[in-house]
CSV table of C-alpha atoms in Angstrom, one decimal:
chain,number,residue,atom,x,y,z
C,28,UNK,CA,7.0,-14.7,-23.4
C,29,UNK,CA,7.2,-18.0,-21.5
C,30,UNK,CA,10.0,-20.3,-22.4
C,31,UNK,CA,9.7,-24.2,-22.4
C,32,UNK,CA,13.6,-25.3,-21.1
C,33,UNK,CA,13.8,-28.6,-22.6
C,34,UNK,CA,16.4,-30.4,-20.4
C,35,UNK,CA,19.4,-31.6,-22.1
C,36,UNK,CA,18.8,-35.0,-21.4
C,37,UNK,CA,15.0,-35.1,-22.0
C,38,UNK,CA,15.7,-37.9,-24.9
C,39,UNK,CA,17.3,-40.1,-22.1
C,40,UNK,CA,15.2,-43.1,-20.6
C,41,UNK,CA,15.5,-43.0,-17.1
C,42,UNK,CA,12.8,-41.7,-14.6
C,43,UNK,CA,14.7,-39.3,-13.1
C,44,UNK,CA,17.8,-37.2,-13.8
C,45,UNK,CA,20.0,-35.1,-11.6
C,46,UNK,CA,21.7,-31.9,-12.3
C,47,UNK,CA,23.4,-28.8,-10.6
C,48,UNK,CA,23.8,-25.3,-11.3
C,49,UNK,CA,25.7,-22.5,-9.6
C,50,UNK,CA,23.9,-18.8,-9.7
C,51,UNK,CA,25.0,-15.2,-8.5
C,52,UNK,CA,23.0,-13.6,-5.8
C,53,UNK,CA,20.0,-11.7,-7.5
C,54,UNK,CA,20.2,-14.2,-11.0
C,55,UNK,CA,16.7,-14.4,-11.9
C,56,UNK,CA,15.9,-17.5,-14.1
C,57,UNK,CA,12.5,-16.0,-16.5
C,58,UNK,CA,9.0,-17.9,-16.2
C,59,UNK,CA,9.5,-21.7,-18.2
C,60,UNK,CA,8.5,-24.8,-17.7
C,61,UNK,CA,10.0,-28.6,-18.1
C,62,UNK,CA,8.2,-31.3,-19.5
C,63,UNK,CA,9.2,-33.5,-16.4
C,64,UNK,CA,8.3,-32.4,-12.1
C,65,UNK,CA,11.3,-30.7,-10.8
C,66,UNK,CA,12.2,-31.0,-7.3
C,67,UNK,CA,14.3,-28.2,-7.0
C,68,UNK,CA,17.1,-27.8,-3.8
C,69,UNK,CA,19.5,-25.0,-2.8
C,70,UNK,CA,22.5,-26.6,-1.1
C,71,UNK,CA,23.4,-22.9,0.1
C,72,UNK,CA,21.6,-19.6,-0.5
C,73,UNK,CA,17.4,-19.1,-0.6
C,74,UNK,CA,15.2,-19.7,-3.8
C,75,UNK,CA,12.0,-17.7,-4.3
C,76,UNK,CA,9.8,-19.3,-7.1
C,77,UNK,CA,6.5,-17.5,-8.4
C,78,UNK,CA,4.4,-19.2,-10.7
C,79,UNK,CA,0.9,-17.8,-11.8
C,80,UNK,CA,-0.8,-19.2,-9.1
C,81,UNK,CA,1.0,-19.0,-6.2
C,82,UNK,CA,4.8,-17.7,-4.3
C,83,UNK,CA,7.0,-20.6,-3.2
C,84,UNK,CA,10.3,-19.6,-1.1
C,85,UNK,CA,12.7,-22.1,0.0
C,86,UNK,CA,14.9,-21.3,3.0
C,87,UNK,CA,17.7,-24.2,3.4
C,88,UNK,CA,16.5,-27.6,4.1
C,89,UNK,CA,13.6,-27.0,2.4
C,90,UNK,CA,12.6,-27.5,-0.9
C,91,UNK,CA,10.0,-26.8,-3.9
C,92,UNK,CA,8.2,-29.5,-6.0
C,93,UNK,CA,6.6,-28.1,-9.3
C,94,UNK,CA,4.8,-30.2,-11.1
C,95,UNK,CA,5.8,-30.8,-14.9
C,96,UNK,CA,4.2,-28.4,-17.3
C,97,UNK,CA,4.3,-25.2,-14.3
C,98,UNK,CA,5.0,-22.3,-15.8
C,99,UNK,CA,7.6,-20.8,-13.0
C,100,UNK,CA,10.4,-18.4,-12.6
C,101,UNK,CA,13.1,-18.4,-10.3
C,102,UNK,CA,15.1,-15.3,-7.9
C,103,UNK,CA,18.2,-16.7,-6.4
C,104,UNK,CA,19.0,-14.7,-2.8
C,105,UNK,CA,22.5,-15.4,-1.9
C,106,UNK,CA,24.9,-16.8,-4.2
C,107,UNK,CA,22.3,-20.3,-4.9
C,108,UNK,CA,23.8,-23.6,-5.5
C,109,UNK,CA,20.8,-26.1,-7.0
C,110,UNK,CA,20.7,-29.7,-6.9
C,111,UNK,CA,17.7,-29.9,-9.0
C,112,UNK,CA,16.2,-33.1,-9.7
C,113,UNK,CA,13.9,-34.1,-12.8
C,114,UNK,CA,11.1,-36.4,-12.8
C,115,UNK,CA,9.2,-38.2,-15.1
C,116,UNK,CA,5.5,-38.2,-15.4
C,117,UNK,CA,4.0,-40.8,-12.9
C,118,UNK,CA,6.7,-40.9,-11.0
C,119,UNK,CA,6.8,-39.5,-7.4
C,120,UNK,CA,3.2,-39.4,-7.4
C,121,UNK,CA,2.8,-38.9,-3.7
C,122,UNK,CA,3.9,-35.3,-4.4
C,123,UNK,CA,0.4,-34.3,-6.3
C,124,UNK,CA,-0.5,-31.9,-9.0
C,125,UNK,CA,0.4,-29.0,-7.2
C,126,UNK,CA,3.8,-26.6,-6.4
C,127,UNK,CA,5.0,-26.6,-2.4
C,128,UNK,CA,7.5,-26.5,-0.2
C,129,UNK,CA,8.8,-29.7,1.3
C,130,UNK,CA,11.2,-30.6,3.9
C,131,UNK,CA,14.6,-31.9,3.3
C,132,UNK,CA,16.3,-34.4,5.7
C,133,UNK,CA,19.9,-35.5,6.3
C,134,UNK,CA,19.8,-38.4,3.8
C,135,UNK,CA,17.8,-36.7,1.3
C,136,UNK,CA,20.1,-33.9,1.4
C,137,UNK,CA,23.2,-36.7,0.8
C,138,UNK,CA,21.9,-38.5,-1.8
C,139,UNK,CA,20.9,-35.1,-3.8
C,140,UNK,CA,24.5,-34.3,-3.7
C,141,UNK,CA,25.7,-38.0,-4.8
C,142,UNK,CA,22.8,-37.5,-7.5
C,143,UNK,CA,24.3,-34.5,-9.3
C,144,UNK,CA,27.2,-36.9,-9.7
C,145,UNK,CA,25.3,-39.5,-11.5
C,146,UNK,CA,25.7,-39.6,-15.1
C,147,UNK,CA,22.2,-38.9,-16.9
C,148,UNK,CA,22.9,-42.6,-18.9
C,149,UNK,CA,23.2,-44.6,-15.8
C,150,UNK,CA,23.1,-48.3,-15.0
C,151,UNK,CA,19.7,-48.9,-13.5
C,152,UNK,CA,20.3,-52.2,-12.6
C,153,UNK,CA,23.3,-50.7,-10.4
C,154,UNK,CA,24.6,-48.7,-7.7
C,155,UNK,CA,23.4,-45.5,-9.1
C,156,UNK,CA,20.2,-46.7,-10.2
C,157,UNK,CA,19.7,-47.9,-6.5
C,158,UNK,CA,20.8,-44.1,-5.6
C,159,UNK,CA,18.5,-42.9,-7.7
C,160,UNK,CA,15.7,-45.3,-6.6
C,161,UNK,CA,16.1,-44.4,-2.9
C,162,UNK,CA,16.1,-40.5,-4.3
C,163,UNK,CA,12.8,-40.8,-5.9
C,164,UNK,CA,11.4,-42.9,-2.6
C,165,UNK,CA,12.9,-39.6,-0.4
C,166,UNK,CA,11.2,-37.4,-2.1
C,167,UNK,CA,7.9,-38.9,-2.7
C,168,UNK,CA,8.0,-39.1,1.3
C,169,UNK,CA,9.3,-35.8,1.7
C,170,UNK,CA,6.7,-33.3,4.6
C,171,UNK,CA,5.3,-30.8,3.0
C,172,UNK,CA,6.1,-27.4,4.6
C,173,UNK,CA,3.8,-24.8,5.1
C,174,UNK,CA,5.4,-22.2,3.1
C,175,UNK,CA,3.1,-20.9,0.5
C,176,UNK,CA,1.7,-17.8,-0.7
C,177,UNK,CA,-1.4,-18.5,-3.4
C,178,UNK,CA,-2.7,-16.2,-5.7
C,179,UNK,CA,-6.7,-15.9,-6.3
C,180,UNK,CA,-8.2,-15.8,-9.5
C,181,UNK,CA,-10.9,-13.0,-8.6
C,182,UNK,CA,-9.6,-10.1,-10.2
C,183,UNK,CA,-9.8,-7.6,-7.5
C,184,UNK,CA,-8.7,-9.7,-5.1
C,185,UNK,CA,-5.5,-10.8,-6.7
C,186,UNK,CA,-4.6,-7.0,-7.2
C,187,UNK,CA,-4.5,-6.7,-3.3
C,188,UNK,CA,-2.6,-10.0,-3.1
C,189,UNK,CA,0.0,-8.9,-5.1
C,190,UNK,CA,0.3,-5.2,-3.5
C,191,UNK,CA,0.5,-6.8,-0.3
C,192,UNK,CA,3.2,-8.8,-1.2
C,193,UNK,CA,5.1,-5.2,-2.3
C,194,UNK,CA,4.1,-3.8,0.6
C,195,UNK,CA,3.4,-6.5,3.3
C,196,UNK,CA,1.6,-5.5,7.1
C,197,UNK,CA,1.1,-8.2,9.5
C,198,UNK,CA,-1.2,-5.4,10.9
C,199,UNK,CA,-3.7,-5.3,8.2
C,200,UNK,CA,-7.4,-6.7,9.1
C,201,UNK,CA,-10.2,-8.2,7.6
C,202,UNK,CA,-12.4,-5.5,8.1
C,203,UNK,CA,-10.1,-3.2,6.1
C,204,UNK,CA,-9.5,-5.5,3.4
C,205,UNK,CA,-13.4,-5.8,3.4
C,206,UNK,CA,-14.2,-2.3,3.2
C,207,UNK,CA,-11.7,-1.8,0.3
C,208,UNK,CA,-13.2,-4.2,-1.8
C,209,UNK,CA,-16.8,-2.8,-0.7
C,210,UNK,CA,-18.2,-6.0,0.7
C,211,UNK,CA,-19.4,-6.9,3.7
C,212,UNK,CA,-16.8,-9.3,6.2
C,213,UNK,CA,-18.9,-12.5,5.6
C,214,UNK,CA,-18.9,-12.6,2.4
C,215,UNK,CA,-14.9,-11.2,2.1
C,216,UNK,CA,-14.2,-14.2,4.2
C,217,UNK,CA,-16.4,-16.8,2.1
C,218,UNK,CA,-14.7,-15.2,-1.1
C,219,UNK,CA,-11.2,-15.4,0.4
C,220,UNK,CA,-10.9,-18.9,1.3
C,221,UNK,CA,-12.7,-19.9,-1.6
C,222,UNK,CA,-9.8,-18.3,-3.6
C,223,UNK,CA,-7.2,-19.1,-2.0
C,224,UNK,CA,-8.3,-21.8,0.3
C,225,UNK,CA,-6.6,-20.1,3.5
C,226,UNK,CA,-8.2,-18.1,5.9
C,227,UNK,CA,-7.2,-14.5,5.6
C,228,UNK,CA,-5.0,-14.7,9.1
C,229,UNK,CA,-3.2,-17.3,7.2
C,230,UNK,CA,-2.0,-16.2,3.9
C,231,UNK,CA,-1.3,-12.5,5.6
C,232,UNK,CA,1.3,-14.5,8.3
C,233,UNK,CA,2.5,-16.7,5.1
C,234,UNK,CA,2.9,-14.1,2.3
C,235,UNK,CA,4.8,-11.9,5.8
C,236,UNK,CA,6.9,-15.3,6.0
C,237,UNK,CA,7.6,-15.3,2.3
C,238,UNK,CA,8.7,-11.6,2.2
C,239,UNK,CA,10.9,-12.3,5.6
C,240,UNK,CA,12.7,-15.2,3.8
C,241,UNK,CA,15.0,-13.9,2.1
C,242,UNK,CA,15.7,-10.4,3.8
C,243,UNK,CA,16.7,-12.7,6.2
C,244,UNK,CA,18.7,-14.5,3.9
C,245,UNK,CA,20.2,-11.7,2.5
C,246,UNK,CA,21.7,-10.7,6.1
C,247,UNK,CA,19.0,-7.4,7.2
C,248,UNK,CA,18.9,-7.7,11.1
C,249,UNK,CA,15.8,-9.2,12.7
C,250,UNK,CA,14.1,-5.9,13.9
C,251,UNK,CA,14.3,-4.2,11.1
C,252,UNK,CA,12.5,-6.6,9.3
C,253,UNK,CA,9.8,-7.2,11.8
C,254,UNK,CA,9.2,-3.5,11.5
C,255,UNK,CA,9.0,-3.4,7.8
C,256,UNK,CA,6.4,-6.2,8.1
C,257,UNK,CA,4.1,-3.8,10.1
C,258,UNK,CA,4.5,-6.4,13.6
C,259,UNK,CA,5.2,-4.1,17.1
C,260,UNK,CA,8.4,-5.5,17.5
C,261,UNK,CA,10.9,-8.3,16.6
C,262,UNK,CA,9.2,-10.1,19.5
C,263,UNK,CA,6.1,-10.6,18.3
C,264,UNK,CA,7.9,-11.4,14.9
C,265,UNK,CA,10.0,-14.1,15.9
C,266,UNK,CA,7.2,-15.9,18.2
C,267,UNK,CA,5.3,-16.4,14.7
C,268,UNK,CA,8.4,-17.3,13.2
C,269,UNK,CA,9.2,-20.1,15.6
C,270,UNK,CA,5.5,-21.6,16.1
C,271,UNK,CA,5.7,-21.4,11.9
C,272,UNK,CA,8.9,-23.0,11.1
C,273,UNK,CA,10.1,-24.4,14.4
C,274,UNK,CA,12.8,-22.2,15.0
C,275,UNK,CA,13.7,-18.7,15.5
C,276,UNK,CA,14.8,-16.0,12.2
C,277,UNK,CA,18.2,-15.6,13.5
C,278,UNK,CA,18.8,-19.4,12.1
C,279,UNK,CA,17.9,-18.0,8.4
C,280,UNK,CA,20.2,-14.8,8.8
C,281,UNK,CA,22.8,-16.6,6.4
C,282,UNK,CA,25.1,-13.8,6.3
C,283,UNK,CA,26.1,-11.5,9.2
């Protein structure tokens, strides 16, 4: 059964409130929700959230916004330190209604540390409300990333979805896909993007990326994983990964 976490400090008038938690490698947190968006930030290790609709992973410098009322879980890869922030309804709105991955620069990186030092009472007329003021501004201005993995509602074609993502193949065609859900290729492609609203070359190369993540995080070598993913080699693998994500795996391979 889904839990709603109520935060500590819900009672406490301030638009947002920072807080940090450390977690084990593995440490799963069950599907919940918060009343208030979380912007959610692993200072070391790799998230993976999963929410009914969609897979989220968040390699570092990256985050995940989830909109307030998400029902969400959480897998930490890597022993996870979170710099989590919340955020009151209306606030941020340039994020949207909708989970994603978002990049995290330099400063907003520093001023989510000095925000998990801020007492949830502060002064918002000084020096921590101005830190938390610049936060919100940060985030609301934060790229989104292109790391996402959504689920359809058709019920046949979220079964596939979600056996790909057990057993991922960067190999696996249209056609195929097509044949196994006996309908013809146009109208497995109109249905597809409809659903998901990603052509099918897209969410195969993002759900590969998603499943990469945090094998990569949790130190497996480069070719191995491009094998296990169903690509020829680690070549072809890591061109993908770089024209995705803007550099190459081995700068995700967080342990040796």
């Amino acid at each position: 059964m889904m839990q709603f976490y109520p935060d500590e400090n819900d009672h406490v008038a301030r638009p947002v409130i920072a807080i940090g938690h450390d977690y084990p490698d593995s440490f799963e947190l069950a599907e919940h929700r918060h009343r208030r968006s979380q912007f959610l930030y692993a200072a070391s290790g790799v998230m993976a959230v999963s929410t009914p609709s969609g897979a989220w992973v968040a390699p570092p410098e990256r985050a995940v916004w989830i909109p307030g009322g998400t029902p969400h879980s959480v897998r930490m890869v890597g022993a996870v330190q979170t710099r989590s922030v919340l955020v009151e309804p209306g606030e941020c709105a340039g994020r949207g209604f909708q989970c994603q991955v978002v990049g995290v620069s330099p400063l907003l990186r520093h001023l989510l540390s000095a925000a998990a030092h801020v007492t949830p009472e502060y002064d918002v007329a000084g020096r921590d409300g101005l830190v938390m003021h610049l936060l919100m501004a940060e985030i609301d201005a934060a790229p989104p990333i292109p790391l996402a993995v959504p689920f359809p509602s058709h019920p046949a074609l979220a079964r596939r979805c979600h056996a790909f993502l057990e057993r991922p193949n960067a190999a696996a065609t249209i056609d195929e896909w097509a044949d196994a859900m006996r309908m013809n290729r146009r109208s497995f492609t109109r249905l597809f993007r409809r659903e998901t609203a990603m052509s099918f070359a897209e969410w195969r190369q993002q759900a590969c990326l998603s499943v990469a993540l945090p094998k990569l995080a949790a130190g497996e070598p480069v070719t191995s994983i491009a094998y296990d993913l169903g690509y020829d080699g680690p070549g072809n693998f890591s061109t993908m990964f770089k024209r995705v994500l803007g550099v190459p795996p081995s700068r995700y391979r967080l342990t040796s």
